[in-house]
Short mmCIF file of C-alpha atoms in Angstrom, two decimals:
data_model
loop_
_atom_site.label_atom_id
_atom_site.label_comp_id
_atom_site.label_asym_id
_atom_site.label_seq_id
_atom_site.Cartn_x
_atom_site.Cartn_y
_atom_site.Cartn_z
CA UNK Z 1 -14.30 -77.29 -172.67
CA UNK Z 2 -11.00 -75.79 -173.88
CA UNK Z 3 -12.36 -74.44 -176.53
CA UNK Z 4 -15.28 -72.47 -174.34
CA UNK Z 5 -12.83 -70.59 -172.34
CA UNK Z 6 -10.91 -69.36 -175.00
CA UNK Z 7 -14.12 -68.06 -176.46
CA UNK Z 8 -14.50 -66.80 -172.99
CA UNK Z 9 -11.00 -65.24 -172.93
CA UNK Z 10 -12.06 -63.63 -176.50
CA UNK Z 11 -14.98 -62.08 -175.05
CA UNK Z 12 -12.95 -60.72 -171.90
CA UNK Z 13 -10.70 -58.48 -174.03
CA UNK Z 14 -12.95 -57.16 -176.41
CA UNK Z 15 -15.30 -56.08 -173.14
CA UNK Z 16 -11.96 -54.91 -171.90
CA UNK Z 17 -11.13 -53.00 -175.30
CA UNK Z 18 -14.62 -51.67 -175.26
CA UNK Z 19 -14.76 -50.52 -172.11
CA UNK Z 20 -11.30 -48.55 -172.21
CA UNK Z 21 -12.57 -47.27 -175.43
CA UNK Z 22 -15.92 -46.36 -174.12
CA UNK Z 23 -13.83 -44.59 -170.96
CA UNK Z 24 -11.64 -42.73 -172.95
CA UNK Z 25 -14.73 -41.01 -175.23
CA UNK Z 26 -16.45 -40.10 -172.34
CA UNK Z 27 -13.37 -38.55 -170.76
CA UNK Z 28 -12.31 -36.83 -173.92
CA UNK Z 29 -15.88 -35.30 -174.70
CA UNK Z 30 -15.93 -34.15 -170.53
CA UNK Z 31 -12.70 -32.44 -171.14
CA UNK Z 32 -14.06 -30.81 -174.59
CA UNK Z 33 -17.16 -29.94 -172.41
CA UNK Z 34 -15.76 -28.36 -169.37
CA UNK Z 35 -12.36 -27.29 -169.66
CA UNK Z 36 -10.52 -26.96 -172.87
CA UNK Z 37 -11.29 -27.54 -176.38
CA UNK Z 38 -9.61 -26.36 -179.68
CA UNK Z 39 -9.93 -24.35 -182.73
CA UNK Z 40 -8.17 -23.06 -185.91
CA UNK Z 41 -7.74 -19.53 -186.75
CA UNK Z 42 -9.14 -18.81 -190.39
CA UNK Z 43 -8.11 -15.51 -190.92
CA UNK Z 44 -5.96 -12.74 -190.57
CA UNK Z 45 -8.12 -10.03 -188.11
CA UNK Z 46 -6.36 -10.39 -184.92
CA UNK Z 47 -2.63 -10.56 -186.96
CA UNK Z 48 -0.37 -10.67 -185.24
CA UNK Z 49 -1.17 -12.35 -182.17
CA UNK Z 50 -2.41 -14.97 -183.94
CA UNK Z 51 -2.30 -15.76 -187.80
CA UNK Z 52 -4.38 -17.95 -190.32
CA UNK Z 53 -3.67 -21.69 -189.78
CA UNK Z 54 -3.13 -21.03 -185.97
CA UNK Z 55 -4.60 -24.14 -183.72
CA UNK Z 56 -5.65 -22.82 -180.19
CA UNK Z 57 -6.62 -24.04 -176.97
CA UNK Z 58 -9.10 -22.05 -174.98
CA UNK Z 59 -9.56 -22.39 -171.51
CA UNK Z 60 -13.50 -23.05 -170.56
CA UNK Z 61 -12.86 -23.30 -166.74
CA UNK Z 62 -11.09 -20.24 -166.28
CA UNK Z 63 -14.43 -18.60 -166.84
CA UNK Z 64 -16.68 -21.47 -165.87
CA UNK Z 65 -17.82 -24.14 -168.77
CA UNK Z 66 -21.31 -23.72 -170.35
CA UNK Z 67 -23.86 -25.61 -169.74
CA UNK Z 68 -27.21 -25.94 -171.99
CA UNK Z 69 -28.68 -27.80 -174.67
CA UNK Z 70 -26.46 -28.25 -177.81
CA UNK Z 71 -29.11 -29.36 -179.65
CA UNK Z 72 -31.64 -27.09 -179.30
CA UNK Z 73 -29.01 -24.66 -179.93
CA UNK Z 74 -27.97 -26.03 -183.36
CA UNK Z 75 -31.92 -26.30 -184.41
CA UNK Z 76 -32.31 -22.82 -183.75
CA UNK Z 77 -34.36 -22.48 -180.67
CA UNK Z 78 -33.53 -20.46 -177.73
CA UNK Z 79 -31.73 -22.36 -174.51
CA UNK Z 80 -31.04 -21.40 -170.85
CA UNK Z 81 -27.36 -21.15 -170.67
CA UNK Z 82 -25.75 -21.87 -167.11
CA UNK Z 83 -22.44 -21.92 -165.93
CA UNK Z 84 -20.26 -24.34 -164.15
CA UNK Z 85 -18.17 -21.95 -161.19
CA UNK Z 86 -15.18 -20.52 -162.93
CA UNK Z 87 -11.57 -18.87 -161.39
CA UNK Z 88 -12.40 -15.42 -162.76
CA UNK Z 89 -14.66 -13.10 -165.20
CA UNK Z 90 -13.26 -12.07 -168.38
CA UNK Z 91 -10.33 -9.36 -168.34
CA UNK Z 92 -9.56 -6.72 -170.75
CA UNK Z 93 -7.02 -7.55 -173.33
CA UNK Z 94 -8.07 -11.32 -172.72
CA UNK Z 95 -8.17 -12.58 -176.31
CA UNK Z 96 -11.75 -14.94 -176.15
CA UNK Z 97 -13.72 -17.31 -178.47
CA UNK Z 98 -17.41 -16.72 -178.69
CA UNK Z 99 -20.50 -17.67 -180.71
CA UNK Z 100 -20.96 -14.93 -183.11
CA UNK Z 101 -24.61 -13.24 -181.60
CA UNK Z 102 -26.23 -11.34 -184.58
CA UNK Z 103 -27.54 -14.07 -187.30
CA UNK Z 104 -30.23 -13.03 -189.90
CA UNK Z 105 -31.61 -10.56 -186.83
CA UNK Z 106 -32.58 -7.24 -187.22
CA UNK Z 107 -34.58 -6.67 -184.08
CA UNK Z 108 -32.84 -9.33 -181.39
CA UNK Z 109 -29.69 -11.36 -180.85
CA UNK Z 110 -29.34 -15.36 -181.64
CA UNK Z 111 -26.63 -17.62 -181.05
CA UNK Z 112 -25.30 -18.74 -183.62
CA UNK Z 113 -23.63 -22.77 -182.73
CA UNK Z 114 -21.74 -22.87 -186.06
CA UNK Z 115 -19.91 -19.81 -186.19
CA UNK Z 116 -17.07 -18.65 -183.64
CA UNK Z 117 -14.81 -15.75 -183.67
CA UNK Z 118 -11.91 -14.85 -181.84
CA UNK Z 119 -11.89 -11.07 -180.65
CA UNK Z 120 -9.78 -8.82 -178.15
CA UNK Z 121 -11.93 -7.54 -175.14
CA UNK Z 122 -11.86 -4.48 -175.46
CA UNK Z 123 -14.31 -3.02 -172.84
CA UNK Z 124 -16.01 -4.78 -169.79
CA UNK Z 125 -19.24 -4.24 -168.49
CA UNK Z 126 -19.29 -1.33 -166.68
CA UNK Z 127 -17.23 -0.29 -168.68
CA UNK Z 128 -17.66 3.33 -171.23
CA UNK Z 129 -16.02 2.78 -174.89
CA UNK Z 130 -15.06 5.46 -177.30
CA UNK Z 131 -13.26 5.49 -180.62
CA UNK Z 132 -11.61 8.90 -181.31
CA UNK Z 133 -10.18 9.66 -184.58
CA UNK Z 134 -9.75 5.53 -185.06
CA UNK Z 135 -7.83 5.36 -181.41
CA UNK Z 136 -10.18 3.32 -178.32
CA UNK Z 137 -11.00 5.49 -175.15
CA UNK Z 138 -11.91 3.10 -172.12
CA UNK Z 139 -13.52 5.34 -169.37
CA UNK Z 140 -12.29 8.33 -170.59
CA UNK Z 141 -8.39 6.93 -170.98
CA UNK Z 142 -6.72 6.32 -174.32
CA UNK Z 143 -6.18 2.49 -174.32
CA UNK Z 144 -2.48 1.88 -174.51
CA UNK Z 145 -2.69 0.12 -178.89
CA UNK Z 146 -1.75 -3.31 -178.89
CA UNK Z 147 -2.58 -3.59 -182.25
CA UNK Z 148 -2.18 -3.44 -185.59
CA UNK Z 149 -3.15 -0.07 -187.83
CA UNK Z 150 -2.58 1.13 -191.25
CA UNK Z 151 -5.78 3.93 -191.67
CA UNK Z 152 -9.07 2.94 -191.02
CA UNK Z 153 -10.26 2.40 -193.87
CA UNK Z 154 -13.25 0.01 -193.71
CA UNK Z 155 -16.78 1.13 -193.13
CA UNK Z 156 -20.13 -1.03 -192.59
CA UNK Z 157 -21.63 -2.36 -195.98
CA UNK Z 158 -24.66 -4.58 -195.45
CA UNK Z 159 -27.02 -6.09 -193.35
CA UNK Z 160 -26.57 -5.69 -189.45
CA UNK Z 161 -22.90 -4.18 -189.85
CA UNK Z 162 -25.19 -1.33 -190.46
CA UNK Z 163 -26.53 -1.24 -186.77
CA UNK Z 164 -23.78 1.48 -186.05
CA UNK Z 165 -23.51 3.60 -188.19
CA UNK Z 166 -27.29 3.61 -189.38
CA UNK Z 167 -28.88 4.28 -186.07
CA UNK Z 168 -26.43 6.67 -184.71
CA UNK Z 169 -24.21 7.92 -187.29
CA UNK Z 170 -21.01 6.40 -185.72
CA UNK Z 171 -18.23 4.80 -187.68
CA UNK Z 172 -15.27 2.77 -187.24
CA UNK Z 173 -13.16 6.01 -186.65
CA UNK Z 174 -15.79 7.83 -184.53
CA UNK Z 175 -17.95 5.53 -181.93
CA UNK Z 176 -19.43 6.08 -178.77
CA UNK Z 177 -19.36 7.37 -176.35
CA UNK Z 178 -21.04 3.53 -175.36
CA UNK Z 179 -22.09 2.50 -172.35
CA UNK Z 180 -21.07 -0.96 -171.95
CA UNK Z 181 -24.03 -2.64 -169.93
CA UNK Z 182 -23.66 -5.16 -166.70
CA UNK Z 183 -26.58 -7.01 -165.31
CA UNK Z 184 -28.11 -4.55 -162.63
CA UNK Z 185 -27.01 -1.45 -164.88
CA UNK Z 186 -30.04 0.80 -165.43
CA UNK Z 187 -30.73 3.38 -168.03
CA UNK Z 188 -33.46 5.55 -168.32
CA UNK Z 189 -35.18 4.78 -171.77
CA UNK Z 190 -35.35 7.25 -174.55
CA UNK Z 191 -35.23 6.87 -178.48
CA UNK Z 192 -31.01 6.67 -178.42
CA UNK Z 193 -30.86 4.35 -175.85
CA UNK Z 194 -33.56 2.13 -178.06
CA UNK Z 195 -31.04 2.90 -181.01
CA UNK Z 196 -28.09 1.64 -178.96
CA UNK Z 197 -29.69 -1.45 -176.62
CA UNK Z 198 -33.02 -2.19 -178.28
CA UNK Z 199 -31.60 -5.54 -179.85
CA UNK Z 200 -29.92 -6.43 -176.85
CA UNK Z 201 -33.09 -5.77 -174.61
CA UNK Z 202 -35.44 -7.75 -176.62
CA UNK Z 203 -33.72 -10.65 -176.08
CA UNK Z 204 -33.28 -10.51 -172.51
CA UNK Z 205 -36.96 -9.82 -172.64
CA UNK Z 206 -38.12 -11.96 -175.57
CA UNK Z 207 -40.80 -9.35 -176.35
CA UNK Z 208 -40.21 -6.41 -179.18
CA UNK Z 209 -38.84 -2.99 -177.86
CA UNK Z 210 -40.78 -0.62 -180.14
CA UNK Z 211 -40.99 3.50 -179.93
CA UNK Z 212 -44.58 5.48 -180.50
CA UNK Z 213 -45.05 8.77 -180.25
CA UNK Z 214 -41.23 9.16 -178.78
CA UNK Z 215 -42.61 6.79 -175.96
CA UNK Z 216 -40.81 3.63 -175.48
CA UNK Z 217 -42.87 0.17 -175.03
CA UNK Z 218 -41.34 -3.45 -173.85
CA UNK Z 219 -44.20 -5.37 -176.19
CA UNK Z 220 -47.41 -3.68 -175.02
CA UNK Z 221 -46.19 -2.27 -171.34
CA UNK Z 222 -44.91 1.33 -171.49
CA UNK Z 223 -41.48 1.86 -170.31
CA UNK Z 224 -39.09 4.70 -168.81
CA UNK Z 225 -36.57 2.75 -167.67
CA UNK Z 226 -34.32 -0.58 -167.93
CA UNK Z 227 -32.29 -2.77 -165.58
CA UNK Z 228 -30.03 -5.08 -167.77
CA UNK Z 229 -30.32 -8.98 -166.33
CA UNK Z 230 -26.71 -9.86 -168.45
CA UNK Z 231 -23.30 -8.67 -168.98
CA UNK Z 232 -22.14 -7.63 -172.20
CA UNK Z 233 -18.26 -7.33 -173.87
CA UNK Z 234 -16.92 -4.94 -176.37
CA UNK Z 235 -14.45 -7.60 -178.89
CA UNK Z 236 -12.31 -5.55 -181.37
CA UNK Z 237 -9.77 -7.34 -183.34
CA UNK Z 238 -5.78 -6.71 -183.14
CA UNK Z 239 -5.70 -5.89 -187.07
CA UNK Z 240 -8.15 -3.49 -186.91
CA UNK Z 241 -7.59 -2.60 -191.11
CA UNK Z 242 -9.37 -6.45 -191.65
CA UNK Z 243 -11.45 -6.90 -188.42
CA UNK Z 244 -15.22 -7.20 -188.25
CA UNK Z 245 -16.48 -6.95 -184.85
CA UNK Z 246 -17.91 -4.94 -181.90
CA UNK Z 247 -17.55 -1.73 -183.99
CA UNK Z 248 -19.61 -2.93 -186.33
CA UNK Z 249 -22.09 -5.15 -185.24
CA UNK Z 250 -22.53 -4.43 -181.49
CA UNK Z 251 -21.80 -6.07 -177.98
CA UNK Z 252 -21.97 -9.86 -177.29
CA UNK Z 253 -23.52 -11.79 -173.97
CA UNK Z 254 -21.73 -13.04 -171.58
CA UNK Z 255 -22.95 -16.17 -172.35
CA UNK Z 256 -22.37 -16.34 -175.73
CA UNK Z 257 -18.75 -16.76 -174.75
CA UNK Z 258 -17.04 -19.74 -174.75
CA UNK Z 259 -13.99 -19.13 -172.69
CA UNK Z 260 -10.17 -17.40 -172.46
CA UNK Z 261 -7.70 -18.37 -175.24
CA UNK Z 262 -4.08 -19.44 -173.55
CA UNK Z 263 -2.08 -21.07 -176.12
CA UNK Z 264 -1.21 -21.90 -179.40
CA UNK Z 265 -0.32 -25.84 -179.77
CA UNK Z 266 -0.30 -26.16 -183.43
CA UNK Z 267 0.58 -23.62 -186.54
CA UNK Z 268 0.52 -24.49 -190.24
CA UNK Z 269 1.29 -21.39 -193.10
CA UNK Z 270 -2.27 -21.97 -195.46
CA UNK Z 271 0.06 -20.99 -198.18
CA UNK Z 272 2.70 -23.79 -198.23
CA UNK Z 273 1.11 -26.39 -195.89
CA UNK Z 274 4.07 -26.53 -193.84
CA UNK Z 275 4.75 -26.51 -189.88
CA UNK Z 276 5.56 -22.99 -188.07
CA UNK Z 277 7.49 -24.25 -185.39
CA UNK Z 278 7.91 -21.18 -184.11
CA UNK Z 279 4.62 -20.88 -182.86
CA UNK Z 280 4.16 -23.84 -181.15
CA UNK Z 281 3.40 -23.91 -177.46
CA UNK Z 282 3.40 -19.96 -177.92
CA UNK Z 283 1.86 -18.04 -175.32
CA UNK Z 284 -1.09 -15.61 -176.68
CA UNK Z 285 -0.82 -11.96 -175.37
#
């Protein structure tokens, strides 16, 4: 008998260890899911507000946490994407994590699960960006620099960092002017607005955006005009010498974005492997 309740007393406190265990995974992967996760900073294009080796917490409920199917969206295949209710949209200046939205595409956008960058907003939807002689005009305003430049050097090379420059002639010194579109924004359709929204369009749409005979078509339905159903987000980085983003490969989806950037709880130099405890707890700006 004695020795069947301490089996039983055994059993007790391993259920009990489980069970704690079991509660604290499910509360850790609920906090990971819907209000703040973490992630390290690989490289130097938004120096210096935050620098390679940087860990950072980003805030998912500020803007709302995402909702869809992780799984799908790792195989490949396209997911609805819903939103828990957040405390506020996106601001400019907010610095924001985001699923990088042009992968192996030439003709739509696709989320890509594995790959995040960190980016600046630059311009809101709504919202009409310029770059002038390498300097950002929001609605017609020089944008007060808050950022890092030695020359703009850098031009697009390959693949879709070519979507720029190739359709439209624009560079990283001279972009724009660029209507930044918000769900309900219309346009009326014409070959430069196919040149500057076609990608973003067929994916709203899931059907090709082709021109013939300088008439636009929406897969086989002819078209003269467009009401965008999302909002999009110009992301530049702070060191805009060593910064691929918006300028070169175009706007990303609301929902593509993963939420607001706060803090930085953890900093290590790559170089040395040592602790920058000056940068802990730092507030990014």
């Amino acid at each position: 008998m004695m020795r069947k309740d301490k089996w039983n007393k055994i059993l007790e406190r391993i259920w009990k260890v489980c069970f704690w265990i079991s509660a604290f995974f499910i509360l850790w992967v609920t906090l990971q899911v819907t209000t703040w996760t973490s992630f390290r900073v690989p490289s130097h294009s938004m120096y210096p507000a935050l620098m390679p080796g940087d860990y950072i917490l980003v805030n998912k409920w500020m803007m709302g946490a995402r909702i869809f199917d992780v799984w799908d969206a790792i195989d490949g295949k396209e997911v609805e994407i819903s939103r828990l209710p957040g405390i506020r949209k996106a601001e400019r200046n907010d610095v924001l994590v985001f699923h990088y939205p042009y992968p192996d595409r030439h003709d739509s956008l696709s989320m890509d699960m594995l790959l995040y960058y960190v980016k600046r907003c630059i311009a809101l939807p709504g919202d009409t960006v310029e770059i002038r002689k390498g300097s950002y005009w929001i609605n017609g305003t020089r944008k007060d620099r808050r950022w890092t430049q030695r020359g703009l050097g850098m031009e697009p090379s390959s693949g879709d960092e070519r979507q720029w420059s190739a359709a439209l002639g624009w560079t990283v010194q001279q972009l724009g002017p660029l209507l930044v579109p918000g769900r309900g924004c219309q346009i009326t359709m014409d070959t430069l607005e196919v040149k500057k929204y076609g990608r973003l369009i067929a994916w709203e749409q899931k059907k090709p955006l082709t021109v013939r005979n300088g008439h636009v078509y929406l897969g086989d339905s002819l078209i003269q005009s467009y009401r965008f159903r999302e909002n999009y987000y110009f992301m530049g980085g702070d060191n805009l010498d060593n910064s691929k983003d918006s300028r070169y490969w175009g706007l990303v989806p609301e929902v593509y974005i993963v939420g607001v950037t706060t803090k930085i709880w953890k900093s290590v130099d790559k170089t040395t492997g040592k602790m920058r405890w000056n940068r802990i707890m730092k507030n990014i700006e």
